[in-house]
């Protein structure tokens, strides 16, 4: 026993090294990223408080650029509004009973405005922290956008802060389609430049040109259909003959994110329940066979 | 003794804050300055290896929590702390000859100190970027990241070192 103790004490540095290395590896290889403890992410109260302090100073630096973006966006929306108004007036003339005008759809989206307090673009797996949490109505798996386009999906939620999986993270796959067509593919980041991502699995027979707009498909309840994601930059070499792989220039500038909106979908619970019941039916049907 | 403990506690917090700021820097999309390892490099050589590893692990874990990197820096810091003495003995085999146990330009001379620092930084960068990538698929990018980050970090650390040492010599005057 004494010999054993002596041995342990003599080589204690090895044991400490192994213990610490194993602890780091456990953190590193926790298989499910959704179950990462809130204490070990930037959504905990201490780090969000520190980042909040930093953000108070740095948020002023980007104001000019953001203002310009908003002005542009505003002008675009005004144009669209004018166009839509005239369209509605045309319809009113065509159909005397305005109740017959079909509504745009029943999905009801609401927004929670939040400020980005920490953001990374240089890691292979990037995350963003915002200053709104469960007390403000943020929930896991809410979509997040800014004035330019899609930003990411909420992952870990604290009381007053939340961590978002950035679009610049290969763990996030976004279902996208070409604007003005229904062909869809899956957008994923390839860990290279923060300005570009890759759209995979777009069928080979789709016609497109560089500069065409890529929008969200709306196939999940996370993002509504039609949010701008990016524009086609180039074709990429691929081994698969049936599908294109495209290089997409992202419209969101991740290097100066400031104010973002988390999308609250009031239909989400209903849609999830529907999917769940479908799944259970299928399961039951399967087991009967 | 308590004065030096306080000094190292300040260095710990200072390096953590500096790293939070440096996390936002990424030159040419590849080079990241990893400044907090200055703390590990500067810990006194006569300190027990267990303490060195524990403090390094703690600092790495803190950086991880702020940077959302989940244990990457903690693991790499532990590796660097574990191999620190070995790196040191490569360039300075006679440890007993040191006038001051804290590695610095004054105690080691500029050449040996620079060699010690560059090896430690390279070791750390290799560890952290290989853990981060965890694949040899985009190896050329990983290699570029390792080399460019090592160079950038080395120069930033020299800058930090010159600030830290001038302050100390001013105090003496």
PDB file of N, CA, C and O in Angstrom, chain A residues 12-14 16-17 20-21 23-25 27-29 36 39-42 44 46-47 50-51 54 58 117-119 122-125 127-129 163 190-192, chain B residues 17 20-21 23-26 29 32 49-50 53-54 57 61 64-72 74-76 78-80 82-83 131-134 138 140-141 145:
ATOM      1  N   UNK A  12       2.742  11.935  -9.671  1.00  0.00           N
ATOM      2  CA  UNK A  12       1.464  12.644  -9.564  1.00  0.00           C
ATOM      3  C   UNK A  12       1.220  13.564 -10.756  1.00  0.00           C
ATOM      4  O   UNK A  12       0.086  13.739 -11.191  1.00  0.00           O
ATOM      5  N   UNK A  13       2.305  14.132 -11.312  1.00  0.00           N
ATOM      6  CA  UNK A  13       2.076  15.067 -12.419  1.00  0.00           C
ATOM      7  C   UNK A  13       1.446  14.357 -13.619  1.00  0.00           C
ATOM      8  O   UNK A  13       0.613  14.930 -14.318  1.00  0.00           O
ATOM      9  N   UNK A  14       1.835  13.085 -13.842  1.00  0.00           N
ATOM     10  CA  UNK A  14       1.207  12.338 -14.936  1.00  0.00           C
ATOM     11  C   UNK A  14      -0.280  12.139 -14.693  1.00  0.00           C
ATOM     12  O   UNK A  14      -1.093  12.281 -15.593  1.00  0.00           O
ATOM     13  N   UNK A  16      -2.244  13.969 -12.782  1.00  0.00           N
ATOM     14  CA  UNK A  16      -2.950  15.242 -12.919  1.00  0.00           C
ATOM     15  C   UNK A  16      -3.141  15.567 -14.392  1.00  0.00           C
ATOM     16  O   UNK A  16      -4.214  15.976 -14.829  1.00  0.00           O
ATOM     17  N   UNK A  17      -2.074  15.339 -15.184  1.00  0.00           N
ATOM     18  CA  UNK A  17      -2.154  15.609 -16.624  1.00  0.00           C
ATOM     19  C   UNK A  17      -3.279  14.797 -17.253  1.00  0.00           C
ATOM     20  O   UNK A  17      -4.120  15.319 -17.987  1.00  0.00           O
ATOM     21  N   UNK A  20      -6.788  16.037 -16.159  1.00  0.00           N
ATOM     22  CA  UNK A  20      -7.198  17.283 -16.812  1.00  0.00           C
ATOM     23  C   UNK A  20      -7.475  17.055 -18.294  1.00  0.00           C
ATOM     24  O   UNK A  20      -8.430  17.589 -18.854  1.00  0.00           O
ATOM     25  N   UNK A  21      -6.619  16.231 -18.929  1.00  0.00           N
ATOM     26  CA  UNK A  21      -6.819  15.960 -20.357  1.00  0.00           C
ATOM     27  C   UNK A  21      -8.152  15.245 -20.581  1.00  0.00           C
ATOM     28  O   UNK A  21      -8.895  15.574 -21.513  1.00  0.00           O
ATOM     29  N   UNK A  23     -10.767  15.411 -18.648  1.00  0.00           N
ATOM     30  CA  UNK A  23     -11.854  16.378 -18.435  1.00  0.00           C
ATOM     31  C   UNK A  23     -12.068  17.246 -19.676  1.00  0.00           C
ATOM     32  O   UNK A  23     -13.209  17.487 -20.086  1.00  0.00           O
ATOM     33  N   UNK A  24     -10.974  17.711 -20.272  1.00  0.00           N
ATOM     34  CA  UNK A  24     -11.117  18.539 -21.485  1.00  0.00           C
ATOM     35  C   UNK A  24     -11.757  17.741 -22.603  1.00  0.00           C
ATOM     36  O   UNK A  24     -12.602  18.246 -23.340  1.00  0.00           O
ATOM     37  N   UNK A  25     -11.327  16.462 -22.725  1.00  0.00           N
ATOM     38  CA  UNK A  25     -11.868  15.635 -23.821  1.00  0.00           C
ATOM     39  C   UNK A  25     -13.360  15.396 -23.632  1.00  0.00           C
ATOM     40  O   UNK A  25     -14.115  15.371 -24.611  1.00  0.00           O
ATOM     41  N   UNK A  27     -15.445  17.427 -22.288  1.00  0.00           N
ATOM     42  CA  UNK A  27     -16.098  18.653 -22.762  1.00  0.00           C
ATOM     43  C   UNK A  27     -16.119  18.699 -24.279  1.00  0.00           C
ATOM     44  O   UNK A  27     -17.098  19.064 -24.911  1.00  0.00           O
ATOM     45  N   UNK A  28     -14.975  18.293 -24.856  1.00  0.00           N
ATOM     46  CA  UNK A  28     -14.781  18.421 -26.300  1.00  0.00           C
ATOM     47  C   UNK A  28     -15.674  17.464 -27.081  1.00  0.00           C
ATOM     48  O   UNK A  28     -16.200  17.797 -28.132  1.00  0.00           O
ATOM     49  N   UNK A  29     -15.852  16.260 -26.551  1.00  0.00           N
ATOM     50  CA  UNK A  29     -16.522  15.234 -27.358  1.00  0.00           C
ATOM     51  C   UNK A  29     -17.902  14.861 -26.847  1.00  0.00           C
ATOM     52  O   UNK A  29     -18.389  13.783 -27.126  1.00  0.00           O
ATOM     53  N   UNK A  36     -25.127  20.610 -24.480  1.00  0.00           N
ATOM     54  CA  UNK A  36     -24.022  21.243 -23.786  1.00  0.00           C
ATOM     55  C   UNK A  36     -24.541  22.067 -22.631  1.00  0.00           C
ATOM     56  O   UNK A  36     -25.485  22.819 -22.764  1.00  0.00           O
ATOM     57  N   UNK A  39     -23.523  26.248 -18.444  1.00  0.00           N
ATOM     58  CA  UNK A  39     -22.423  26.877 -17.714  1.00  0.00           C
ATOM     59  C   UNK A  39     -21.154  26.922 -18.549  1.00  0.00           C
ATOM     60  O   UNK A  39     -20.279  27.723 -18.304  1.00  0.00           O
ATOM     61  N   UNK A  40     -21.017  26.027 -19.508  1.00  0.00           N
ATOM     62  CA  UNK A  40     -19.782  25.990 -20.285  1.00  0.00           C
ATOM     63  C   UNK A  40     -19.917  26.675 -21.632  1.00  0.00           C
ATOM     64  O   UNK A  40     -19.139  26.443 -22.530  1.00  0.00           O
ATOM     65  N   UNK A  41     -20.953  27.496 -21.810  1.00  0.00           N
ATOM     66  CA  UNK A  41     -21.065  28.263 -23.040  1.00  0.00           C
ATOM     67  C   UNK A  41     -21.125  29.745 -22.692  1.00  0.00           C
ATOM     68  O   UNK A  41     -21.258  30.107 -21.522  1.00  0.00           O
ATOM     69  N   UNK A  42     -21.064  30.571 -23.708  1.00  0.00           N
ATOM     70  CA  UNK A  42     -21.062  32.009 -23.462  1.00  0.00           C
ATOM     71  C   UNK A  42     -22.432  32.505 -23.035  1.00  0.00           C
ATOM     72  O   UNK A  42     -22.609  33.682 -22.803  1.00  0.00           O
ATOM     73  N   UNK A  44     -23.799  31.801 -20.237  1.00  0.00           N
ATOM     74  CA  UNK A  44     -23.942  31.882 -18.783  1.00  0.00           C
ATOM     75  C   UNK A  44     -23.864  33.328 -18.324  1.00  0.00           C
ATOM     76  O   UNK A  44     -23.441  34.215 -19.060  1.00  0.00           O
ATOM     77  N   UNK A  46     -22.098  35.128 -16.144  1.00  0.00           N
ATOM     78  CA  UNK A  46     -20.845  35.880 -16.001  1.00  0.00           C
ATOM     79  C   UNK A  46     -20.335  36.326 -17.360  1.00  0.00           C
ATOM     80  O   UNK A  46     -20.064  37.505 -17.599  1.00  0.00           O
ATOM     81  N   UNK A  47     -20.216  35.375 -18.294  1.00  0.00           N
ATOM     82  CA  UNK A  47     -19.634  35.765 -19.579  1.00  0.00           C
ATOM     83  C   UNK A  47     -20.557  36.694 -20.344  1.00  0.00           C
ATOM     84  O   UNK A  47     -20.097  37.603 -21.035  1.00  0.00           O
ATOM     85  N   UNK A  50     -19.896  40.142 -19.018  1.00  0.00           N
ATOM     86  CA  UNK A  50     -18.634  40.701 -19.535  1.00  0.00           C
ATOM     87  C   UNK A  50     -18.810  41.133 -20.984  1.00  0.00           C
ATOM     88  O   UNK A  50     -18.424  42.237 -21.376  1.00  0.00           O
ATOM     89  N   UNK A  51     -19.443  40.270 -21.778  1.00  0.00           N
ATOM     90  CA  UNK A  51     -19.632  40.613 -23.188  1.00  0.00           C
ATOM     91  C   UNK A  51     -20.552  41.821 -23.348  1.00  0.00           C
ATOM     92  O   UNK A  51     -20.381  42.626 -24.246  1.00  0.00           O
ATOM     93  N   UNK A  54     -18.407  44.857 -22.985  1.00  0.00           N
ATOM     94  CA  UNK A  54     -17.640  45.087 -24.211  1.00  0.00           C
ATOM     95  C   UNK A  54     -18.539  45.684 -25.286  1.00  0.00           C
ATOM     96  O   UNK A  54     -18.183  46.621 -25.981  1.00  0.00           O
ATOM     97  N   UNK A  58     -18.282  48.673 -28.137  1.00  0.00           N
ATOM     98  CA  UNK A  58     -18.015  48.382 -29.541  1.00  0.00           C
ATOM     99  C   UNK A  58     -19.215  48.589 -30.449  1.00  0.00           C
ATOM    100  O   UNK A  58     -19.043  48.772 -31.646  1.00  0.00           O
ATOM    101  N   UNK A 117     -23.824  40.270 -28.533  1.00  0.00           N
ATOM    102  CA  UNK A 117     -22.794  40.717 -27.602  1.00  0.00           C
ATOM    103  C   UNK A 117     -21.492  39.952 -27.801  1.00  0.00           C
ATOM    104  O   UNK A 117     -20.459  40.376 -27.321  1.00  0.00           O
ATOM    105  N   UNK A 118     -21.517  38.835 -28.505  1.00  0.00           N
ATOM    106  CA  UNK A 118     -20.251  38.185 -28.844  1.00  0.00           C
ATOM    107  C   UNK A 118     -20.455  37.409 -30.129  1.00  0.00           C
ATOM    108  O   UNK A 118     -21.533  36.886 -30.382  1.00  0.00           O
ATOM    109  N   UNK A 119     -19.418  37.348 -30.913  1.00  0.00           N
ATOM    110  CA  UNK A 119     -19.551  36.766 -32.247  1.00  0.00           C
ATOM    111  C   UNK A 119     -18.175  36.303 -32.688  1.00  0.00           C
ATOM    112  O   UNK A 119     -17.185  36.969 -32.422  1.00  0.00           O
ATOM    113  N   UNK A 122     -13.771  33.297 -36.975  1.00  0.00           N
ATOM    114  CA  UNK A 122     -12.492  32.699 -37.349  1.00  0.00           C
ATOM    115  C   UNK A 122     -12.384  31.236 -36.970  1.00  0.00           C
ATOM    116  O   UNK A 122     -11.482  30.542 -37.416  1.00  0.00           O
ATOM    117  N   UNK A 123     -13.302  30.723 -36.136  1.00  0.00           N
ATOM    118  CA  UNK A 123     -13.218  29.317 -35.723  1.00  0.00           C
ATOM    119  C   UNK A 123     -13.859  28.434 -36.793  1.00  0.00           C
ATOM    120  O   UNK A 123     -14.656  28.917 -37.590  1.00  0.00           O
ATOM    121  N   UNK A 124     -13.563  27.131 -36.758  1.00  0.00           N
ATOM    122  CA  UNK A 124     -14.291  26.248 -37.678  1.00  0.00           C
ATOM    123  C   UNK A 124     -15.764  26.096 -37.265  1.00  0.00           C
ATOM    124  O   UNK A 124     -16.604  25.858 -38.101  1.00  0.00           O
ATOM    125  N   UNK A 125     -16.066  26.188 -35.970  1.00  0.00           N
ATOM    126  CA  UNK A 125     -17.441  26.105 -35.492  1.00  0.00           C
ATOM    127  C   UNK A 125     -17.756  27.412 -34.771  1.00  0.00           C
ATOM    128  O   UNK A 125     -17.272  27.636 -33.671  1.00  0.00           O
ATOM    129  N   UNK A 127     -20.093  30.499 -33.078  1.00  0.00           N
ATOM    130  CA  UNK A 127     -21.306  30.747 -32.318  1.00  0.00           C
ATOM    131  C   UNK A 127     -21.465  32.243 -32.091  1.00  0.00           C
ATOM    132  O   UNK A 127     -20.492  32.988 -32.132  1.00  0.00           O
ATOM    133  N   UNK A 128     -22.704  32.667 -31.834  1.00  0.00           N
ATOM    134  CA  UNK A 128     -23.005  34.070 -31.568  1.00  0.00           C
ATOM    135  C   UNK A 128     -23.748  34.116 -30.234  1.00  0.00           C
ATOM    136  O   UNK A 128     -24.535  33.210 -29.940  1.00  0.00           O
ATOM    137  N   UNK A 129     -23.502  35.120 -29.427  1.00  0.00           N
ATOM    138  CA  UNK A 129     -24.258  35.285 -28.186  1.00  0.00           C
ATOM    139  C   UNK A 129     -25.080  36.563 -28.281  1.00  0.00           C
ATOM    140  O   UNK A 129     -24.568  37.580 -28.736  1.00  0.00           O
ATOM    141  N   UNK A 163     -27.249  31.536 -26.823  1.00  0.00           N
ATOM    142  CA  UNK A 163     -26.200  31.252 -27.792  1.00  0.00           C
ATOM    143  C   UNK A 163     -26.844  30.777 -29.085  1.00  0.00           C
ATOM    144  O   UNK A 163     -27.771  29.973 -29.068  1.00  0.00           O
ATOM    145  N   UNK A 190     -18.418  25.745 -45.419  1.00  0.00           N
ATOM    146  CA  UNK A 190     -17.299  24.820 -45.626  1.00  0.00           C
ATOM    147  C   UNK A 190     -16.050  25.208 -44.841  1.00  0.00           C
ATOM    148  O   UNK A 190     -14.952  24.790 -45.198  1.00  0.00           O
ATOM    149  N   UNK A 191     -16.175  26.009 -43.804  1.00  0.00           N
ATOM    150  CA  UNK A 191     -15.056  26.373 -42.913  1.00  0.00           C
ATOM    151  C   UNK A 191     -13.983  27.191 -43.613  1.00  0.00           C
ATOM    152  O   UNK A 191     -12.856  27.248 -43.130  1.00  0.00           O
ATOM    153  N   UNK A 192     -14.270  27.777 -44.757  1.00  0.00           N
ATOM    154  CA  UNK A 192     -13.221  28.536 -45.431  1.00  0.00           C
ATOM    155  C   UNK A 192     -13.408  30.030 -45.199  1.00  0.00           C
ATOM    156  O   UNK A 192     -12.924  30.569 -44.210  1.00  0.00           O
TER     157      UNK A 192
ATOM    158  N   UNK B  17      -8.819  38.628 -20.246  1.00  0.00           N
ATOM    159  CA  UNK B  17      -9.460  39.776 -20.904  1.00  0.00           C
ATOM    160  C   UNK B  17      -8.841  40.033 -22.274  1.00  0.00           C
ATOM    161  O   UNK B  17      -9.544  40.250 -23.268  1.00  0.00           O
ATOM    162  N   UNK B  20     -10.107  37.595 -24.734  1.00  0.00           N
ATOM    163  CA  UNK B  20     -11.488  37.856 -25.170  1.00  0.00           C
ATOM    164  C   UNK B  20     -11.486  38.902 -26.290  1.00  0.00           C
ATOM    165  O   UNK B  20     -12.218  38.792 -27.270  1.00  0.00           O
ATOM    166  N   UNK B  21     -10.605  39.908 -26.132  1.00  0.00           N
ATOM    167  CA  UNK B  21     -10.508  40.921 -27.193  1.00  0.00           C
ATOM    168  C   UNK B  21      -9.871  40.314 -28.437  1.00  0.00           C
ATOM    169  O   UNK B  21     -10.348  40.509 -29.560  1.00  0.00           O
ATOM    170  N   UNK B  23      -9.931  37.355 -29.468  1.00  0.00           N
ATOM    171  CA  UNK B  23     -10.790  36.392 -30.157  1.00  0.00           C
ATOM    172  C   UNK B  23     -11.472  37.022 -31.359  1.00  0.00           C
ATOM    173  O   UNK B  23     -11.924  36.329 -32.260  1.00  0.00           O
ATOM    174  N   UNK B  24     -11.572  38.350 -31.338  1.00  0.00           N
ATOM    175  CA  UNK B  24     -12.242  39.030 -32.458  1.00  0.00           C
ATOM    176  C   UNK B  24     -11.294  39.312 -33.596  1.00  0.00           C
ATOM    177  O   UNK B  24     -11.705  39.764 -34.646  1.00  0.00           O
ATOM    178  N   UNK B  25      -9.992  39.092 -33.368  1.00  0.00           N
ATOM    179  CA  UNK B  25      -9.012  39.397 -34.418  1.00  0.00           C
ATOM    180  C   UNK B  25      -8.744  38.143 -35.237  1.00  0.00           C
ATOM    181  O   UNK B  25      -8.572  37.058 -34.687  1.00  0.00           O
ATOM    182  N   UNK B  26      -8.741  38.301 -36.544  1.00  0.00           N
ATOM    183  CA  UNK B  26      -8.395  37.167 -37.407  1.00  0.00           C
ATOM    184  C   UNK B  26      -7.794  37.748 -38.675  1.00  0.00           C
ATOM    185  O   UNK B  26      -8.521  38.219 -39.549  1.00  0.00           O
ATOM    186  N   UNK B  29      -8.073  35.981 -42.436  1.00  0.00           N
ATOM    187  CA  UNK B  29      -8.912  34.797 -42.283  1.00  0.00           C
ATOM    188  C   UNK B  29      -8.188  33.567 -41.753  1.00  0.00           C
ATOM    189  O   UNK B  29      -8.790  32.510 -41.633  1.00  0.00           O
ATOM    190  N   UNK B  32      -4.656  33.946 -35.987  1.00  0.00           N
ATOM    191  CA  UNK B  32      -5.326  34.359 -34.759  1.00  0.00           C
ATOM    192  C   UNK B  32      -4.265  34.553 -33.677  1.00  0.00           C
ATOM    193  O   UNK B  32      -3.464  33.654 -33.455  1.00  0.00           O
ATOM    194  N   UNK B  49       4.718  21.029 -10.999  1.00  0.00           N
ATOM    195  CA  UNK B  49       4.126  20.752 -12.315  1.00  0.00           C
ATOM    196  C   UNK B  49       2.610  20.631 -12.213  1.00  0.00           C
ATOM    197  O   UNK B  49       1.876  21.035 -13.119  1.00  0.00           O
ATOM    198  N   UNK B  50       2.126  20.094 -11.086  1.00  0.00           N
ATOM    199  CA  UNK B  50       0.679  19.933 -10.917  1.00  0.00           C
ATOM    200  C   UNK B  50      -0.032  21.275 -10.916  1.00  0.00           C
ATOM    201  O   UNK B  50      -1.084  21.440 -11.529  1.00  0.00           O
ATOM    202  N   UNK B  53      -0.088  22.813 -14.394  1.00  0.00           N
ATOM    203  CA  UNK B  53      -1.102  22.210 -15.263  1.00  0.00           C
ATOM    204  C   UNK B  53      -2.500  22.631 -14.852  1.00  0.00           C
ATOM    205  O   UNK B  53      -3.343  22.942 -15.697  1.00  0.00           O
ATOM    206  N   UNK B  54      -2.723  22.669 -13.523  1.00  0.00           N
ATOM    207  CA  UNK B  54      -4.057  23.026 -13.041  1.00  0.00           C
ATOM    208  C   UNK B  54      -4.416  24.464 -13.438  1.00  0.00           C
ATOM    209  O   UNK B  54      -5.503  24.720 -13.960  1.00  0.00           O
ATOM    210  N   UNK B  57      -4.966  24.702 -17.162  1.00  0.00           N
ATOM    211  CA  UNK B  57      -6.263  24.107 -17.513  1.00  0.00           C
ATOM    212  C   UNK B  57      -7.390  25.095 -17.209  1.00  0.00           C
ATOM    213  O   UNK B  57      -8.293  25.311 -18.018  1.00  0.00           O
ATOM    214  N   UNK B  61      -9.848  26.697 -19.848  1.00  0.00           N
ATOM    215  CA  UNK B  61     -11.294  26.468 -19.725  1.00  0.00           C
ATOM    216  C   UNK B  61     -12.042  27.796 -19.733  1.00  0.00           C
ATOM    217  O   UNK B  61     -13.092  27.922 -20.370  1.00  0.00           O
ATOM    218  N   UNK B  64     -12.221  29.011 -23.131  1.00  0.00           N
ATOM    219  CA  UNK B  64     -13.201  28.188 -23.857  1.00  0.00           C
ATOM    220  C   UNK B  64     -14.624  28.662 -23.616  1.00  0.00           C
ATOM    221  O   UNK B  64     -15.435  28.735 -24.535  1.00  0.00           O
ATOM    222  N   UNK B  65     -14.918  28.955 -22.349  1.00  0.00           N
ATOM    223  CA  UNK B  65     -16.284  29.361 -22.009  1.00  0.00           C
ATOM    224  C   UNK B  65     -16.631  30.660 -22.727  1.00  0.00           C
ATOM    225  O   UNK B  65     -17.716  30.811 -23.264  1.00  0.00           O
ATOM    226  N   UNK B  66     -15.655  31.595 -22.765  1.00  0.00           N
ATOM    227  CA  UNK B  66     -15.932  32.862 -23.430  1.00  0.00           C
ATOM    228  C   UNK B  66     -15.953  32.704 -24.950  1.00  0.00           C
ATOM    229  O   UNK B  66     -16.639  33.446 -25.629  1.00  0.00           O
ATOM    230  N   UNK B  67     -15.195  31.772 -25.472  1.00  0.00           N
ATOM    231  CA  UNK B  67     -15.084  31.654 -26.924  1.00  0.00           C
ATOM    232  C   UNK B  67     -15.946  30.557 -27.515  1.00  0.00           C
ATOM    233  O   UNK B  67     -15.882  30.310 -28.714  1.00  0.00           O
ATOM    234  N   UNK B  68     -16.734  29.849 -26.690  1.00  0.00           N
ATOM    235  CA  UNK B  68     -17.573  28.750 -27.177  1.00  0.00           C
ATOM    236  C   UNK B  68     -16.777  27.684 -27.896  1.00  0.00           C
ATOM    237  O   UNK B  68     -17.173  27.198 -28.950  1.00  0.00           O
ATOM    238  N   UNK B  69     -15.598  27.333 -27.363  1.00  0.00           N
ATOM    239  CA  UNK B  69     -14.786  26.330 -28.037  1.00  0.00           C
ATOM    240  C   UNK B  69     -14.759  24.991 -27.294  1.00  0.00           C
ATOM    241  O   UNK B  69     -14.063  24.071 -27.698  1.00  0.00           O
ATOM    242  N   UNK B  70     -15.511  24.893 -26.185  1.00  0.00           N
ATOM    243  CA  UNK B  70     -15.736  23.600 -25.526  1.00  0.00           C
ATOM    244  C   UNK B  70     -14.518  22.711 -25.332  1.00  0.00           C
ATOM    245  O   UNK B  70     -14.406  21.663 -25.945  1.00  0.00           O
ATOM    246  N   UNK B  71     -13.600  23.139 -24.483  1.00  0.00           N
ATOM    247  CA  UNK B  71     -12.526  22.241 -24.080  1.00  0.00           C
ATOM    248  C   UNK B  71     -11.315  22.199 -24.986  1.00  0.00           C
ATOM    249  O   UNK B  71     -10.348  21.533 -24.665  1.00  0.00           O
ATOM    250  N   UNK B  72     -11.353  22.881 -26.139  1.00  0.00           N
ATOM    251  CA  UNK B  72     -10.192  22.846 -27.046  1.00  0.00           C
ATOM    252  C   UNK B  72      -8.994  23.536 -26.406  1.00  0.00           C
ATOM    253  O   UNK B  72      -7.894  22.980 -26.352  1.00  0.00           O
ATOM    254  N   UNK B  74      -8.660  24.274 -23.265  1.00  0.00           N
ATOM    255  CA  UNK B  74      -8.328  23.618 -22.002  1.00  0.00           C
ATOM    256  C   UNK B  74      -7.375  22.455 -22.259  1.00  0.00           C
ATOM    257  O   UNK B  74      -6.351  22.300 -21.579  1.00  0.00           O
ATOM    258  N   UNK B  75      -7.677  21.645 -23.273  1.00  0.00           N
ATOM    259  CA  UNK B  75      -6.838  20.494 -23.590  1.00  0.00           C
ATOM    260  C   UNK B  75      -5.465  20.948 -24.075  1.00  0.00           C
ATOM    261  O   UNK B  75      -4.432  20.465 -23.611  1.00  0.00           O
ATOM    262  N   UNK B  76      -5.453  21.939 -24.986  1.00  0.00           N
ATOM    263  CA  UNK B  76      -4.182  22.393 -25.537  1.00  0.00           C
ATOM    264  C   UNK B  76      -3.319  23.046 -24.457  1.00  0.00           C
ATOM    265  O   UNK B  76      -2.106  22.848 -24.429  1.00  0.00           O
ATOM    266  N   UNK B  78      -3.350  22.326 -21.259  1.00  0.00           N
ATOM    267  CA  UNK B  78      -2.827  21.258 -20.412  1.00  0.00           C
ATOM    268  C   UNK B  78      -1.638  20.584 -21.082  1.00  0.00           C
ATOM    269  O   UNK B  78      -0.633  20.280 -20.436  1.00  0.00           O
ATOM    270  N   UNK B  79      -1.739  20.375 -22.394  1.00  0.00           N
ATOM    271  CA  UNK B  79      -0.627  19.755 -23.129  1.00  0.00           C
ATOM    272  C   UNK B  79       0.601  20.657 -23.055  1.00  0.00           C
ATOM    273  O   UNK B  79       1.710  20.198 -22.772  1.00  0.00           O
ATOM    274  N   UNK B  80       0.394  21.966 -23.293  1.00  0.00           N
ATOM    275  CA  UNK B  80       1.529  22.892 -23.245  1.00  0.00           C
ATOM    276  C   UNK B  80       2.142  22.923 -21.845  1.00  0.00           C
ATOM    277  O   UNK B  80       3.369  22.855 -21.690  1.00  0.00           O
ATOM    278  N   UNK B  82       2.054  20.616 -19.597  1.00  0.00           N
ATOM    279  CA  UNK B  82       2.726  19.354 -19.310  1.00  0.00           C
ATOM    280  C   UNK B  82       4.087  19.266 -19.971  1.00  0.00           C
ATOM    281  O   UNK B  82       5.013  18.649 -19.434  1.00  0.00           O
ATOM    282  N   UNK B  83       4.222  19.870 -21.159  1.00  0.00           N
ATOM    283  CA  UNK B  83       5.489  19.728 -21.881  1.00  0.00           C
ATOM    284  C   UNK B  83       6.381  20.956 -21.729  1.00  0.00           C
ATOM    285  O   UNK B  83       7.428  21.038 -22.351  1.00  0.00           O
ATOM    286  N   UNK B 131      -6.628  19.967 -32.815  1.00  0.00           N
ATOM    287  CA  UNK B 131      -7.832  19.561 -32.071  1.00  0.00           C
ATOM    288  C   UNK B 131      -9.064  20.175 -32.726  1.00  0.00           C
ATOM    289  O   UNK B 131     -10.095  19.523 -32.894  1.00  0.00           O
ATOM    290  N   UNK B 132      -8.926  21.447 -33.125  1.00  0.00           N
ATOM    291  CA  UNK B 132     -10.048  22.159 -33.728  1.00  0.00           C
ATOM    292  C   UNK B 132     -10.488  21.504 -35.034  1.00  0.00           C
ATOM    293  O   UNK B 132     -11.664  21.267 -35.257  1.00  0.00           O
ATOM    294  N   UNK B 133      -9.501  21.215 -35.890  1.00  0.00           N
ATOM    295  CA  UNK B 133      -9.831  20.639 -37.195  1.00  0.00           C
ATOM    296  C   UNK B 133     -10.244  19.182 -37.020  1.00  0.00           C
ATOM    297  O   UNK B 133     -11.214  18.719 -37.592  1.00  0.00           O
ATOM    298  N   UNK B 134      -9.465  18.428 -36.231  1.00  0.00           N
ATOM    299  CA  UNK B 134      -9.690  17.019 -35.936  1.00  0.00           C
ATOM    300  C   UNK B 134      -9.862  16.160 -37.174  1.00  0.00           C
ATOM    301  O   UNK B 134     -10.571  15.190 -37.192  1.00  0.00           O
ATOM    302  N   UNK B 138      -8.754  19.195 -44.704  1.00  0.00           N
ATOM    303  CA  UNK B 138      -8.265  20.475 -45.228  1.00  0.00           C
ATOM    304  C   UNK B 138      -6.920  20.765 -44.598  1.00  0.00           C
ATOM    305  O   UNK B 138      -6.721  21.782 -43.970  1.00  0.00           O
ATOM    306  N   UNK B 140      -4.022  21.602 -45.633  1.00  0.00           N
ATOM    307  CA  UNK B 140      -3.231  22.779 -46.026  1.00  0.00           C
ATOM    308  C   UNK B 140      -3.716  24.022 -45.279  1.00  0.00           C
ATOM    309  O   UNK B 140      -2.903  24.845 -44.851  1.00  0.00           O
ATOM    310  N   UNK B 141      -5.035  24.129 -45.056  1.00  0.00           N
ATOM    311  CA  UNK B 141      -5.564  25.285 -44.316  1.00  0.00           C
ATOM    312  C   UNK B 141      -5.124  25.216 -42.862  1.00  0.00           C
ATOM    313  O   UNK B 141      -4.703  26.218 -42.273  1.00  0.00           O
ATOM    314  N   UNK B 145      -2.927  27.904 -40.897  1.00  0.00           N
ATOM    315  CA  UNK B 145      -3.384  28.501 -39.641  1.00  0.00           C
ATOM    316  C   UNK B 145      -2.314  28.364 -38.570  1.00  0.00           C
ATOM    317  O   UNK B 145      -2.037  29.307 -37.832  1.00  0.00           O
TER     318      UNK B 145
END
